[in-house]
XYZ file of C-alpha atoms in Angstrom:
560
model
C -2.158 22.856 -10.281
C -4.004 24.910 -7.620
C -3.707 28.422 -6.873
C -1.202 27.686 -4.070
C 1.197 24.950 -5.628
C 3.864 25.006 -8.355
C 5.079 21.829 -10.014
C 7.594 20.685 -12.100
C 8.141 17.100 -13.637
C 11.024 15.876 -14.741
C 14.728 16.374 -14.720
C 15.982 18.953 -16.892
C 19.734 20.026 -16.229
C 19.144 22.971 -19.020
C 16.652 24.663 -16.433
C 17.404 23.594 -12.894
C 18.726 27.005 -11.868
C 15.778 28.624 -12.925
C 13.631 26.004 -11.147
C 15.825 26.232 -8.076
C 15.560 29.828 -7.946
C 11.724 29.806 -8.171
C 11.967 27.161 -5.327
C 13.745 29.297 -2.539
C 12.653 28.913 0.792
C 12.781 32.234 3.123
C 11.456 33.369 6.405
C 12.823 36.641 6.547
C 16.018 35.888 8.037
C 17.289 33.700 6.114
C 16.779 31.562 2.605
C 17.836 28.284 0.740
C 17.577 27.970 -2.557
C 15.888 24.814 -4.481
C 18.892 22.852 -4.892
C 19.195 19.189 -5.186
C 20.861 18.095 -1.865
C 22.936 15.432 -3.266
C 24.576 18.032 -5.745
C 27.608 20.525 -5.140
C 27.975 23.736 -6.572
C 28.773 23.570 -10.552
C 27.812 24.304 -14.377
C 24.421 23.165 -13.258
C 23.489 23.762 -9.632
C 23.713 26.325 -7.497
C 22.898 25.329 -3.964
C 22.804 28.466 -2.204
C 21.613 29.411 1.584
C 21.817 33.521 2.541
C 21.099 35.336 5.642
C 19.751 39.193 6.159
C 22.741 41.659 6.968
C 25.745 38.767 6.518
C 27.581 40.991 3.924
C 30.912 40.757 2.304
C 32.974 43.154 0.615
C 35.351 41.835 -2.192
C 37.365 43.635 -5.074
C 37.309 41.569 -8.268
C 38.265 42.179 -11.583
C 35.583 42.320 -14.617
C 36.517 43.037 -18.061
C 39.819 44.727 -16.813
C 38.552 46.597 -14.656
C 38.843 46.653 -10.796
C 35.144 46.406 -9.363
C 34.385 46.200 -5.752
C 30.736 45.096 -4.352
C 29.249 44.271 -1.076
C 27.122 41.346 -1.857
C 25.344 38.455 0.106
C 27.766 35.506 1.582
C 26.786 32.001 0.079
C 26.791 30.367 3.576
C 27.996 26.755 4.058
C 25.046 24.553 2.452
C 23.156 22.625 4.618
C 21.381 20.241 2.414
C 23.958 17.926 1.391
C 22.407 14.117 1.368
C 23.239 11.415 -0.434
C 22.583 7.620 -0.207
C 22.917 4.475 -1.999
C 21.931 1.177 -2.252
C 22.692 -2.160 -1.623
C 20.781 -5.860 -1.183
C 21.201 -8.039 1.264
C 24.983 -9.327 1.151
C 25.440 -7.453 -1.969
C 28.208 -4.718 -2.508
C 27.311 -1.264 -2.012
C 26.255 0.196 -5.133
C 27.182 3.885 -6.379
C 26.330 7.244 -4.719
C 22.878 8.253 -5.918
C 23.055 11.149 -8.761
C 20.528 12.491 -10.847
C 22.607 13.251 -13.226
C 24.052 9.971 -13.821
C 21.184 7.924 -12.331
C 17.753 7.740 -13.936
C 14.966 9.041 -12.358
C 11.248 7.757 -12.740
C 8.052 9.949 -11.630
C 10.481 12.970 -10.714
C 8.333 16.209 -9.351
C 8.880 19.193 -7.532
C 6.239 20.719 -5.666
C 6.558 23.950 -4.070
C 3.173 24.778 -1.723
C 3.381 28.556 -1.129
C 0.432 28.058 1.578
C 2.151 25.425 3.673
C 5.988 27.360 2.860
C 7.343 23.219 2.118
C 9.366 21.968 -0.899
C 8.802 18.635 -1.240
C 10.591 16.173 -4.192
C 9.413 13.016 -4.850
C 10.907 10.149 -7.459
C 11.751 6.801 -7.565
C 14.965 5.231 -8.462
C 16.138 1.669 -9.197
C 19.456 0.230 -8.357
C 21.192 -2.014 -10.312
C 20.493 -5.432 -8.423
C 18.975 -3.208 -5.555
C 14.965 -2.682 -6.990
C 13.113 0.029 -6.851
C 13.149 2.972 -4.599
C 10.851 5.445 -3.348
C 12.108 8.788 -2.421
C 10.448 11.902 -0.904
C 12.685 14.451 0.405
C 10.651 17.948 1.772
C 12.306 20.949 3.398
C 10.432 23.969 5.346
C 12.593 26.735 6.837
C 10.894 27.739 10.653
C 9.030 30.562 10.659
C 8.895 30.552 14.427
C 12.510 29.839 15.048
C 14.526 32.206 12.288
C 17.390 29.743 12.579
C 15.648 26.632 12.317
C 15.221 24.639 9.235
C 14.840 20.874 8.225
C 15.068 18.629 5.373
C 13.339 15.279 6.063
C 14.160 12.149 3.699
C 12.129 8.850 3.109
C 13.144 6.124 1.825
C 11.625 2.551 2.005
C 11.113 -0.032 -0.314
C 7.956 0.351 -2.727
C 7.049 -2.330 -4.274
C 5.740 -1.248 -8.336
C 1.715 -2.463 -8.398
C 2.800 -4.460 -11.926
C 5.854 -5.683 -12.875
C 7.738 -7.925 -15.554
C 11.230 -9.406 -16.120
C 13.199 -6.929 -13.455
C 10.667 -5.913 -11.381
C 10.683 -2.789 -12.218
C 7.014 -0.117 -12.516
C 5.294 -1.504 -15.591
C 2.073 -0.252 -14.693
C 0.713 1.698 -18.203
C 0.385 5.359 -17.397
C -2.226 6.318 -20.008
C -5.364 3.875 -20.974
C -8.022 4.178 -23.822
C -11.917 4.460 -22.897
C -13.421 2.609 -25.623
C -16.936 3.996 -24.841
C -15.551 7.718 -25.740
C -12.461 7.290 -27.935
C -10.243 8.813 -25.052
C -6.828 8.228 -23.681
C -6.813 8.917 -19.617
C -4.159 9.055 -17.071
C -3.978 5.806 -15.373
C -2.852 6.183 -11.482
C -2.863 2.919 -10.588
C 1.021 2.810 -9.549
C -0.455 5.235 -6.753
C -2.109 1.446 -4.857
C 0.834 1.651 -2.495
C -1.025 -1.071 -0.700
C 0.456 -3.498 -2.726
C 3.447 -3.423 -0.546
C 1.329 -4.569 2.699
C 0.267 -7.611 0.262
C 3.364 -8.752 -0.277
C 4.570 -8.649 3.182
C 1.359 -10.573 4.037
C 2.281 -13.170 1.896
C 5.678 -13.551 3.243
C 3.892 -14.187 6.639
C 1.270 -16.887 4.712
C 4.346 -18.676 3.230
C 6.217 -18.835 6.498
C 3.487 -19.919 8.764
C 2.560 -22.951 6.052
C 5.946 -24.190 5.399
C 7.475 -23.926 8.934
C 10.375 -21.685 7.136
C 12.204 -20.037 9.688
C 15.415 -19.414 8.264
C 13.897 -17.522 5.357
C 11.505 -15.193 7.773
C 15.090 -14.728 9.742
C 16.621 -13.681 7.089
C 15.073 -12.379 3.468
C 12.202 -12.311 4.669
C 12.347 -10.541 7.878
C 14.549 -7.735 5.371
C 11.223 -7.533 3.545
C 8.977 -6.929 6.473
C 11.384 -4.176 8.021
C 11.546 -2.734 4.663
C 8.071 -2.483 4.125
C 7.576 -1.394 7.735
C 10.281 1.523 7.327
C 8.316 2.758 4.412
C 5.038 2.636 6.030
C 6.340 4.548 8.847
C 8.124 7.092 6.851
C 4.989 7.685 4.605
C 2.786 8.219 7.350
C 2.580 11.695 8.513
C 1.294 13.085 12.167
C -1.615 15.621 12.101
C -1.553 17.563 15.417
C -4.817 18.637 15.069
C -6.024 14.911 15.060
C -3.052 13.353 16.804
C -3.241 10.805 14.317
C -0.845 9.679 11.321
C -2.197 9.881 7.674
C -1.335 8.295 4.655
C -2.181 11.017 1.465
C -1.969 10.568 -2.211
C -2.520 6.996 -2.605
C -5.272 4.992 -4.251
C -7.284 2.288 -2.380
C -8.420 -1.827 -4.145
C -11.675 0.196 -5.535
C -9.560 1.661 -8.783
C -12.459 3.814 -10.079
C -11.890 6.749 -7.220
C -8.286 8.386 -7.835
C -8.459 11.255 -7.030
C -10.663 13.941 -5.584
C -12.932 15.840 -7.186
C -12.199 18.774 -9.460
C -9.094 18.098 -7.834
C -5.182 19.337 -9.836
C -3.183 16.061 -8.144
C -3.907 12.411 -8.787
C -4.567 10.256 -5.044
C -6.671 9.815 -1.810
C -5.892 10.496 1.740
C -6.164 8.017 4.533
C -8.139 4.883 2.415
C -9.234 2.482 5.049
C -7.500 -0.719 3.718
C -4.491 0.967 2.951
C -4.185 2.485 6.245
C -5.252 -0.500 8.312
C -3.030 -3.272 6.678
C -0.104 -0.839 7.151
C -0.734 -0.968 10.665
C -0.522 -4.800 10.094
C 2.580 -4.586 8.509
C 4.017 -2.554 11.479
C 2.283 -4.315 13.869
C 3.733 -7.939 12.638
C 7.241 -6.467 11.753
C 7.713 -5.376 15.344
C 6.456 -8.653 17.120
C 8.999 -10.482 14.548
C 12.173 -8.098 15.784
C 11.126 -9.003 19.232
C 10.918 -13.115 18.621
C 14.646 -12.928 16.304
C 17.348 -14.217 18.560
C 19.336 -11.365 19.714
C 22.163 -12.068 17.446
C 20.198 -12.357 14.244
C 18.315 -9.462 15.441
C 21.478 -6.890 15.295
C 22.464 -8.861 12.343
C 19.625 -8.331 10.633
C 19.451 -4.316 11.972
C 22.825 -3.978 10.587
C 22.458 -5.013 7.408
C 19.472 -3.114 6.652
C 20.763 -0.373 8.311
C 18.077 0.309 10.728
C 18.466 2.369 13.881
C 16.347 1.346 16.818
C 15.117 4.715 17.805
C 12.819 3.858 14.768
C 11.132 0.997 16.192
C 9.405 3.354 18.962
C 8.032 5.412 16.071
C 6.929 2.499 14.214
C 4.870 1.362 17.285
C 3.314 4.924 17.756
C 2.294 4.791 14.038
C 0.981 1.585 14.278
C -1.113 2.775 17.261
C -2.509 6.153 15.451
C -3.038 5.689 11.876
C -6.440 7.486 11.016
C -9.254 5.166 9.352
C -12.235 7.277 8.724
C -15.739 6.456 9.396
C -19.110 7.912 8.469
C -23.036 6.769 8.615
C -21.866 4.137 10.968
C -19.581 2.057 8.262
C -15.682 2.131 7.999
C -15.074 4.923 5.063
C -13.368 3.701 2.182
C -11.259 7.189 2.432
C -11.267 10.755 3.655
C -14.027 12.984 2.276
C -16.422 9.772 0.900
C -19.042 10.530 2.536
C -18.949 14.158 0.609
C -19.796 11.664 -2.766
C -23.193 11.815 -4.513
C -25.037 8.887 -4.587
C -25.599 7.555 -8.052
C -29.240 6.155 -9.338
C -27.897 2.661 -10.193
C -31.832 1.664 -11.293
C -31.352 4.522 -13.927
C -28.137 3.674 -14.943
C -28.906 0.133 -15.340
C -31.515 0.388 -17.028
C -30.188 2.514 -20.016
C -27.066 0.635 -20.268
C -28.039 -2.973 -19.174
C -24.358 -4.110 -17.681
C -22.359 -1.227 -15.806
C -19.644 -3.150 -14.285
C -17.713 -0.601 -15.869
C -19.399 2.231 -15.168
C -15.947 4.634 -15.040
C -15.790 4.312 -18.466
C -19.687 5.083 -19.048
C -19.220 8.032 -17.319
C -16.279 9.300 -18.225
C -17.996 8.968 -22.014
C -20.684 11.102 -21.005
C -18.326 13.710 -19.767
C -18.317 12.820 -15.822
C -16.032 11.121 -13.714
C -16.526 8.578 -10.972
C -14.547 10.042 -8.882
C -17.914 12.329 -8.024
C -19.824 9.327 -6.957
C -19.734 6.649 -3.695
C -19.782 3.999 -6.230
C -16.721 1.115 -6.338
C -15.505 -1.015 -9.036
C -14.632 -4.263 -6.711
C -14.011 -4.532 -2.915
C -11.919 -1.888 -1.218
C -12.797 -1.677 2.454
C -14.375 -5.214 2.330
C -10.856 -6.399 1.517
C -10.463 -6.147 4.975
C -12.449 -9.628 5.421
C -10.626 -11.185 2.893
C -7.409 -10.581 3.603
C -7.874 -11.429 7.060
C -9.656 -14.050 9.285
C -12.786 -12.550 11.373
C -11.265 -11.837 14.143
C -8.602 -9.952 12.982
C -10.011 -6.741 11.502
C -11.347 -6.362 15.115
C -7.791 -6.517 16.810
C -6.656 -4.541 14.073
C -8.943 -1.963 14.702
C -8.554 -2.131 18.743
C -5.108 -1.828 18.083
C -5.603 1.996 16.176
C -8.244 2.827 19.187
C -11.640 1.996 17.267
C -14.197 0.049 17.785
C -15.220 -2.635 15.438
C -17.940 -4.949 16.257
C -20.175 -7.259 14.272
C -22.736 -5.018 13.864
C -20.884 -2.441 12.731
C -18.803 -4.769 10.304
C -21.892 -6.030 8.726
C -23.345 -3.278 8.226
C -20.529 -2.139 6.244
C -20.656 -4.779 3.958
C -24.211 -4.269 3.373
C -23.235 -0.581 2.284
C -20.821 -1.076 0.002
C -22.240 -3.941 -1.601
C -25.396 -1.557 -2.666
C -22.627 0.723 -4.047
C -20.473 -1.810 -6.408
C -20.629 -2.481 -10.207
C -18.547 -5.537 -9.644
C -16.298 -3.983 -12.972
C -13.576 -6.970 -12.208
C -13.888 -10.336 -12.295
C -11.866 -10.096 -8.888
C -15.138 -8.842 -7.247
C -17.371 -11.719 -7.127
C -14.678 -14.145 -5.462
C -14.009 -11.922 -2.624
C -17.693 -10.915 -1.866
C -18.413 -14.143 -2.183
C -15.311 -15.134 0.342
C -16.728 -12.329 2.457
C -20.000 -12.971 2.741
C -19.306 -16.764 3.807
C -17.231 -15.809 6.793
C -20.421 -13.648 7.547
C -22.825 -16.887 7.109
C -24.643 -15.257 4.480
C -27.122 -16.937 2.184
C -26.136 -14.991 -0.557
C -23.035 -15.639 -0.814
C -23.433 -18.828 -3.225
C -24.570 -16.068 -6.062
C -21.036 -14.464 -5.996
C -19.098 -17.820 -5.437
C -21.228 -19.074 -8.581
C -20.292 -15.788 -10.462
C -16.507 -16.128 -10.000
C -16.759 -19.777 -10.562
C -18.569 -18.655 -13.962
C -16.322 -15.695 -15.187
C -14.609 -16.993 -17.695
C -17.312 -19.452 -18.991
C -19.809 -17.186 -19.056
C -17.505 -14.530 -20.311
C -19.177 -12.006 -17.780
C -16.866 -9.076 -18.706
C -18.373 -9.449 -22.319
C -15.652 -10.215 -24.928
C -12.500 -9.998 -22.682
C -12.122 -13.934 -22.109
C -11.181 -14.349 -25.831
C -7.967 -12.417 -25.368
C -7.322 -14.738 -22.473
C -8.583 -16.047 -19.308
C -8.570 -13.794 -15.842
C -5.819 -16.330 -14.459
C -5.656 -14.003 -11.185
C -9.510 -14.371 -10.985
C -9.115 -18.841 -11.284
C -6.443 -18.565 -8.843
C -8.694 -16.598 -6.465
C -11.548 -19.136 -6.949
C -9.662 -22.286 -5.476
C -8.165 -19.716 -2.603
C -12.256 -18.911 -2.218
C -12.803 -22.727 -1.598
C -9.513 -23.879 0.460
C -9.367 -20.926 2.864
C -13.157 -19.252 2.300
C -15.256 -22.153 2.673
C -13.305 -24.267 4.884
C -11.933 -21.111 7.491
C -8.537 -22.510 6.819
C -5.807 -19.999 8.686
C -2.178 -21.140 9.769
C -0.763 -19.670 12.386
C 1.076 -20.538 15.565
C 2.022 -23.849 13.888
C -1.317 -25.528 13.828
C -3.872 -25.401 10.914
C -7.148 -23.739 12.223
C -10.687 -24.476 10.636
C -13.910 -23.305 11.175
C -16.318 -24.706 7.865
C -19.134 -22.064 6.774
C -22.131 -23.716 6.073
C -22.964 -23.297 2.697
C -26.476 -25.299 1.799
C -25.819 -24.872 -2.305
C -22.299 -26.381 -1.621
C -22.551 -29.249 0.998
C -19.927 -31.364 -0.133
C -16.351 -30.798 -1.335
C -12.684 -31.887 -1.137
C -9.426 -30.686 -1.703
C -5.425 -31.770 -0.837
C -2.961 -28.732 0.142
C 0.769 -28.859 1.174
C 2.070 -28.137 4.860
C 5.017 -27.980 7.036
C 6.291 -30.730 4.525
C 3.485 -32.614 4.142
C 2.320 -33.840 0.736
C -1.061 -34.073 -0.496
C -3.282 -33.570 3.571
C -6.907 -33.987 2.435
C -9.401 -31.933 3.423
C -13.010 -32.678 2.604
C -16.614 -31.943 3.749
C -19.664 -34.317 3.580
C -22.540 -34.974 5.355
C -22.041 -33.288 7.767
C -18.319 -33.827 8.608
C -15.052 -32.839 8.216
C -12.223 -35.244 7.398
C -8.652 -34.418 7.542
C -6.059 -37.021 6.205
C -2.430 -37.358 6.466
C -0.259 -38.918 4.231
C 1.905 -41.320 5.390
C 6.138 -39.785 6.086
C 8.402 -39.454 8.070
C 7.388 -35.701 8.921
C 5.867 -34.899 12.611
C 2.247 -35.107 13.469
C 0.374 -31.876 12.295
C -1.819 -29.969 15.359
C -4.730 -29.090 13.403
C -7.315 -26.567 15.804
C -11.336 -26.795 14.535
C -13.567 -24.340 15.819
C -14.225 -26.064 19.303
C -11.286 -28.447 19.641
C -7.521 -29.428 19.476
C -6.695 -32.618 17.370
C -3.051 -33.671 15.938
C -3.073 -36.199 13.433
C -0.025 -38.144 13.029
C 1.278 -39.215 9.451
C -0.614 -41.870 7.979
C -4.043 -41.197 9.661
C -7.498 -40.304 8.974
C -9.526 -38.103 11.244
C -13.181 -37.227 10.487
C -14.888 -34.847 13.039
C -18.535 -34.213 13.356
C -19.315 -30.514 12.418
C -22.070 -28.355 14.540
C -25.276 -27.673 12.855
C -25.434 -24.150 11.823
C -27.621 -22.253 9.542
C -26.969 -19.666 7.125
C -27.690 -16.111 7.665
């Protein structure tokens, strides 16, 4: 807790007056006490809002005798808010209480710098998931008679979940190298939510589905969208929206420095795939046929005077740079550098170098140093050219040069501490025709063989890290994207891998090969009754009817 902010975690009915008093909000004229707004006056709040000089005198009787004070009016209260929930065609479910309803992650944070209350929690419906909340008030100090609550709500997804999809994410971990239990923020990678919607627009453009992006999963996208939106907050000295308090792919940095509050502001990826998210979510509303459009609106109860914020946001979202590289978040350049020769050469292996400095009493969080990709996720979430519209879109400039020279600087400053990492450098670094990249496609390839982590395959393999390696070879090696119903390919050139094959599944077809060798590409068919498929190489259009073979003759390319 710094010198300028009180918190308090947790829900405790026993002490909420106290904690409500503590939390009033004045500006001379006027003040509001702390008060949940979805609670009325009772044994256990006391929502309260008085103004200087509004008086009122009033006989009562105490202890039989007739007493008669001029105190303070209790003016009407202007915080009552409530809301529910409810999925899709569901019923509506209950009005939201906290003191029937259970609350996860529950602070209050009152910043006596900043004169703002803000509440944050989450809370899970019974069929309706999980909900965000952040609710923060500020009475004017300009305008005496001017004061605001502002509520967010969107759906955020938990980073790891089980049987009801509810936050399973472990909250404390042990260091083996020190004996220690830490605090674990991982439920802070928001991003997880822009992932998901990404997927949703993966699984519609390979399957053809349009009556599930109409419908569920057009909900998701606007979901995901209003929470993006509603998380992002303007600067006016920048004139540009920030995301704070989150943490970024990396892991190792969460948090800042000597810092009282877990969570980064403004991480790269984050920030940049929510623009995405935006980005695609408004280009879908405008496709939807008008009907299912103010269907869809309806249900999810979206007003349209959102959309034009949602566009501005997507439009102004900071991403930070320094050196001439994309930061990975606010303040990184600020980092020390660490001496990886030293390191490695007292320790042998640091791919998990958080934990060998947190056992000799430092943090990570001090140094520009990165457990797997974090910014570099950038290229392989995305196709090349995409980053580069992305970041056209937010009013930056993004050009080869400066992309590759950003993965050259993060690659200097990564420990590779998941077996995650070497798959998506190695996916990376083959869009960029690099010769190197064969190392890190060998590595992930390797992981669990090998047992690079150093004991951890024998509790089980990194099934997340296998799955990654045949996404590394259908959609790395080959350039496979689909998108405006054709199947786009652009082959990198990879001399240690020169021939391979593989069958995937689209728009109804079963089993389309797709294989590489000597030189060219073949793409076959299986014979159905299902339409040709448009498939779109790097310098031509070809559609291939069911049934057929075609092979095309690649361009000779070297590696980088």
């Amino acid at each position: 807790m710094s010198e300028w902010t009180w918190e308090w975690t947790g829900y405790a009915p026993g002490t909420e007056r106290l904690r409500e008093s503590l939390c009033t909000l004045g500006n001379g004229y006027f003040a509001t006490r702390g008060a949940l707004p979805e609670h009325r006056a009772g044994l256990v709040h006391c929502p309260g809002t008085y103004a200087a000089g509004c008086y009122n005198r009033r006989e009562s009787t105490v202890a039989g005798r007739q007493v008669v004070n001029e105190d303070l009016v209790n003016l009407p209260d202007w915080l009552p808010l409530r809301f529910r929930l409810r999925h899709a065609e569901a019923a509506w479910g209950p009005w939201f209480s906290s003191g029937t309803h259970t609350l996860l992650d529950h602070t209050h944070v009152l910043d006596l710098c900043r004169g703002t209350l803000t509440r944050s929690f989450r809370h899970r419906g019974d069929e309706s998931g999980l909900l965000g909340v952040e609710q923060t008030r500020l009475v004017h100090m300009g305008d005496p008679h001017l004061a605001a609550l502002r509520t967010v709500f969107g759906v955020m997804y938990p980073w790891q979940s089980g049987s009801d999809g509810r936050e399973e994410t472990q909250e404390w971990h042990l260091n083996p190298a020190s004996g220690r239990w830490l605090p674990d923020h991982s439920r802070l990678q928001h991003h997880v939510g822009s992932a998901v919607a990404h997927n949703v627009r993966r699984y519609c453009e390979a399957t053809g589905d349009t009556e599930y992006l109409h419908t569920k999963g057009a909900e998701m996208l606007l979901q995901i969208a209003r929470f993006w939106a509603d998380l992002a907050a303007l600067d006016p000295g920048t004139g540009r929206y920030r995301i704070r308090g989150v943490v970024g792919p990396d892991e190792y940095h969460d948090s800042y420095p000597g810092a009282d509050r877990p969570g980064l502001d403004d991480n790269a990826y984050t920030n940049v795939t929510a623009a995405w998210v935006l980005t695609r979510t408004l280009e879908l509303g405008r496709r939807l046929p008008a009907w299912r459009r103010e269907e869809l609106f309806h249900r999810v109860r979206l007003d349209t005077d959102e959309l034009p914020r949602w566009d501005d946001v997507s439009r102004r979202l900071r991403v930070p740079f320094h050196e001439g590289v994309i930061s990975q978040f606010e303040g990184y350049d600020g980092l020390a550098e660490l001496d990886w020769d030293a390191y490695r050469k007292r320790y042998g292996t640091i791919r998990r170098l958080d934990r060998i400095l947190e056992a000799e009493d430092d943090t990570v969080n001090r140094y520009k140093a990165s457990k797997q990709a974090d910014v570099l996720m950038l290229g392989y979430l995305f196709s090349p050219a995409e980053p580069q519209a992305r970041f056209r879109r937010l009013g930056y400039d993004l050009d080869d040069d400066v992309w590759r020279t950003t993965v050259d600087y993060y690659l200097r400053r990564t420990s590779h501490g998941s077996t995650l990492s070497g798959l998506v450098h190695g996916l990376v670094l083959a869009r960029a025709r690099r010769a190197e990249a064969w190392s890190y496609v060998r590595e992930a390839l390797e992981a669990d063989i090998a047992d690079i982590q150093g004991g951890t395959t024998g509790e089980g393999i990194h099934l997340g890290a296998m799955a990654g390696t045949l996404d590394l070879f259908q959609r790395g090696l080959t350039g496979l994207e689909t998108r405006e119903d054709a199947l786009w390919l652009d082959p990198v050139p990879l001399p240690a891998l020169s021939e391979y094959g593989f069958t995937l599944r689209y728009r109804g077809h079963w089993g389309v090969g797709v294989g590489r060798r000597s030189g060219l590409l073949e793409i076959s068919v299986p014979d159905s009754e299902e339409s040709p498929i448009r498939v779109m190489p790097a310098d031509r259009t070809v559609t291939i009817a069911p049934g057929e073979t075609c092979s095309l003759v690649l361009p000779s390319a070297s590696s980088g």
